[in-house]
PDB file of C-alpha atoms in Angstrom:
ATOM      1  CA  MET A 236     -36.327 -15.606  -3.684  1.00  0.00           C
ATOM      2  CA  ALA A 237     -39.683 -13.901  -3.186  1.00  0.00           C
ATOM      3  CA  SER A 238     -42.662 -15.789  -1.816  1.00  0.00           C
ATOM      4  CA  LYS A 239     -45.936 -16.152  -3.716  1.00  0.00           C
ATOM      5  CA  LEU A 240     -47.495 -13.460  -1.548  1.00  0.00           C
ATOM      6  CA  ALA A 241     -44.630 -11.042  -2.188  1.00  0.00           C
ATOM      7  CA  LYS A 242     -44.868 -11.671  -5.936  1.00  0.00           C
ATOM      8  CA  PHE A 243     -48.620 -11.047  -5.855  1.00  0.00           C
ATOM      9  CA  VAL A 244     -48.234  -7.828  -3.852  1.00  0.00           C
ATOM     10  CA  MET A 245     -45.718  -6.547  -6.390  1.00  0.00           C
ATOM     11  CA  SER A 246     -47.881  -7.542  -9.384  1.00  0.00           C
ATOM     12  CA  LYS A 247     -49.999  -5.335 -11.642  1.00  0.00           C
ATOM     13  CA  GLN A 248     -53.067  -7.430 -10.723  1.00  0.00           C
ATOM     14  CA  PHE A 249     -52.708  -6.516  -7.037  1.00  0.00           C
ATOM     15  CA  ASP A 250     -52.237  -2.854  -7.931  1.00  0.00           C
ATOM     16  CA  ASP A 251     -55.459  -2.861  -9.974  1.00  0.00           C
ATOM     17  CA  LEU A 252     -57.451  -4.713  -7.288  1.00  0.00           C
ATOM     18  CA  PHE A 253     -56.148  -2.405  -4.551  1.00  0.00           C
ATOM     19  CA  ALA A 254     -57.018   0.729  -6.544  1.00  0.00           C
ATOM     20  CA  ARG A 255     -60.516  -0.628  -7.236  1.00  0.00           C
ATOM     21  CA  GLY A 256     -61.018  -1.370  -3.527  1.00  0.00           C
ATOM     22  CA  VAL A 257     -59.919   2.104  -2.467  1.00  0.00           C
ATOM     23  CA  LYS A 258     -62.195   3.724  -5.052  1.00  0.00           C
ATOM     24  CA  LYS A 259     -65.153   1.595  -3.898  1.00  0.00           C
ATOM     25  CA  ALA A 260     -64.515   2.446  -0.227  1.00  0.00           C
ATOM     26  CA  ALA A 261     -64.337   6.171  -1.039  1.00  0.00           C
ATOM     27  CA  GLU A 262     -67.624   5.995  -2.971  1.00  0.00           C
ATOM     28  CA  GLU A 263     -69.328   4.172  -0.083  1.00  0.00           C
ATOM     29  CA  ALA A 264     -68.021   6.757   2.397  1.00  0.00           C
ATOM     30  CA  ARG A 265     -69.333   9.624   0.268  1.00  0.00           C
ATOM     31  CA  ALA A 266     -72.704   7.867  -0.108  1.00  0.00           C
ATOM     32  CA  ALA A 267     -72.878   7.616   3.692  1.00  0.00           C
ATOM     33  CA  GLY A 268     -72.140  11.345   3.972  1.00  0.00           C
ATOM     34  CA  LEU A 269     -68.580  10.912   5.236  1.00  0.00           C
ATOM     35  CA  PRO A 270     -65.789  12.589   3.292  1.00  0.00           C
ATOM     36  CA  PRO A 271     -62.786  10.233   3.096  1.00  0.00           C
ATOM     37  CA  ALA A 272     -59.530  11.316   4.717  1.00  0.00           C
ATOM     38  CA  GLY A 273     -57.475  13.462   2.388  1.00  0.00           C
ATOM     39  CA  ASP A 274     -60.477  14.342   0.220  1.00  0.00           C
ATOM     40  CA  GLU A 275     -59.915  17.805  -1.225  1.00  0.00           C
ATOM     41  CA  ARG A 276     -63.580  18.543  -1.890  1.00  0.00           C
ATOM     42  CA  VAL A 277     -65.100  21.286   0.237  1.00  0.00           C
ATOM     43  CA  PHE A 278     -68.350  20.362   1.960  1.00  0.00           C
ATOM     44  CA  LYS A 279     -70.512  23.199   3.242  1.00  0.00           C
ATOM     45  CA  ALA A 280     -72.377  22.692   6.484  1.00  0.00           C
ATOM     46  CA  LYS A 281     -76.098  22.268   5.858  1.00  0.00           C
ATOM     47  CA  ALA A 282     -77.144  23.471   9.294  1.00  0.00           C
ATOM     48  CA  ARG A 283     -75.548  25.036  12.329  1.00  0.00           C
ATOM     49  CA  ARG A 284     -74.036  22.516  14.627  1.00  0.00           C
ATOM     50  CA  ALA A 285     -74.885  22.445  18.306  1.00  0.00           C
ATOM     51  CA  THR A 286     -72.092  22.446  20.860  1.00  0.00           C
ATOM     52  CA  VAL A 287     -72.631  20.051  23.737  1.00  0.00           C
ATOM     53  CA  VAL A 288     -70.763  20.729  26.983  1.00  0.00           C
ATOM     54  CA  TYR A 289     -70.466  17.967  29.561  1.00  0.00           C
ATOM     55  CA  GLU A 290     -69.801  19.068  33.114  1.00  0.00           C
ATOM     56  CA  ALA A 291     -67.351  17.125  35.244  1.00  0.00           C
ATOM     57  CA  PRO A 292     -68.981  14.512  37.462  1.00  0.00           C
ATOM     58  CA  ARG A 293     -69.388  15.367  41.114  1.00  0.00           C
ATOM     59  CA  PRO A 294     -67.165  13.441  43.514  1.00  0.00           C
ATOM     60  CA  THR A 295     -68.871  10.540  45.247  1.00  0.00           C
ATOM     61  CA  THR A 296     -67.264  11.298  48.613  1.00  0.00           C
ATOM     62  CA  PRO A 297     -68.020  14.635  50.297  1.00  0.00           C
ATOM     63  CA  LYS A 298     -65.190  17.095  50.905  1.00  0.00           C
ATOM     64  CA  ARG A 299     -63.623  17.035  54.362  1.00  0.00           C
ATOM     65  CA  LYS A 300     -64.449  19.965  56.580  1.00  0.00           C
ATOM     66  CA  THR A 301     -61.045  19.740  58.272  1.00  0.00           C
ATOM     67  CA  PRO A 302     -57.821  18.834  56.468  1.00  0.00           C
ATOM     68  CA  ARG A 303     -56.091  15.564  57.243  1.00  0.00           C
ATOM     69  CA  VAL A 304     -53.177  15.727  59.654  1.00  0.00           C
ATOM     70  CA  ALA A 305     -50.225  13.526  58.766  1.00  0.00           C
TER      71      ALA A 305
END
């Protein structure tokens, strides 16, 4: 026998509420300028994007002048 939660999840009411929530989240994402995942609309870039390159950090210990002997 299914629990109350399982019955609710399988109900038409849950399906309607879930669809409304997804639609609302997609509208909020578009309003914030973020296309939702799987959105088939094509958004053109408004400006060229800058590419930022981060160099690797320098080691804190200096390199040895002579190699270690084991």
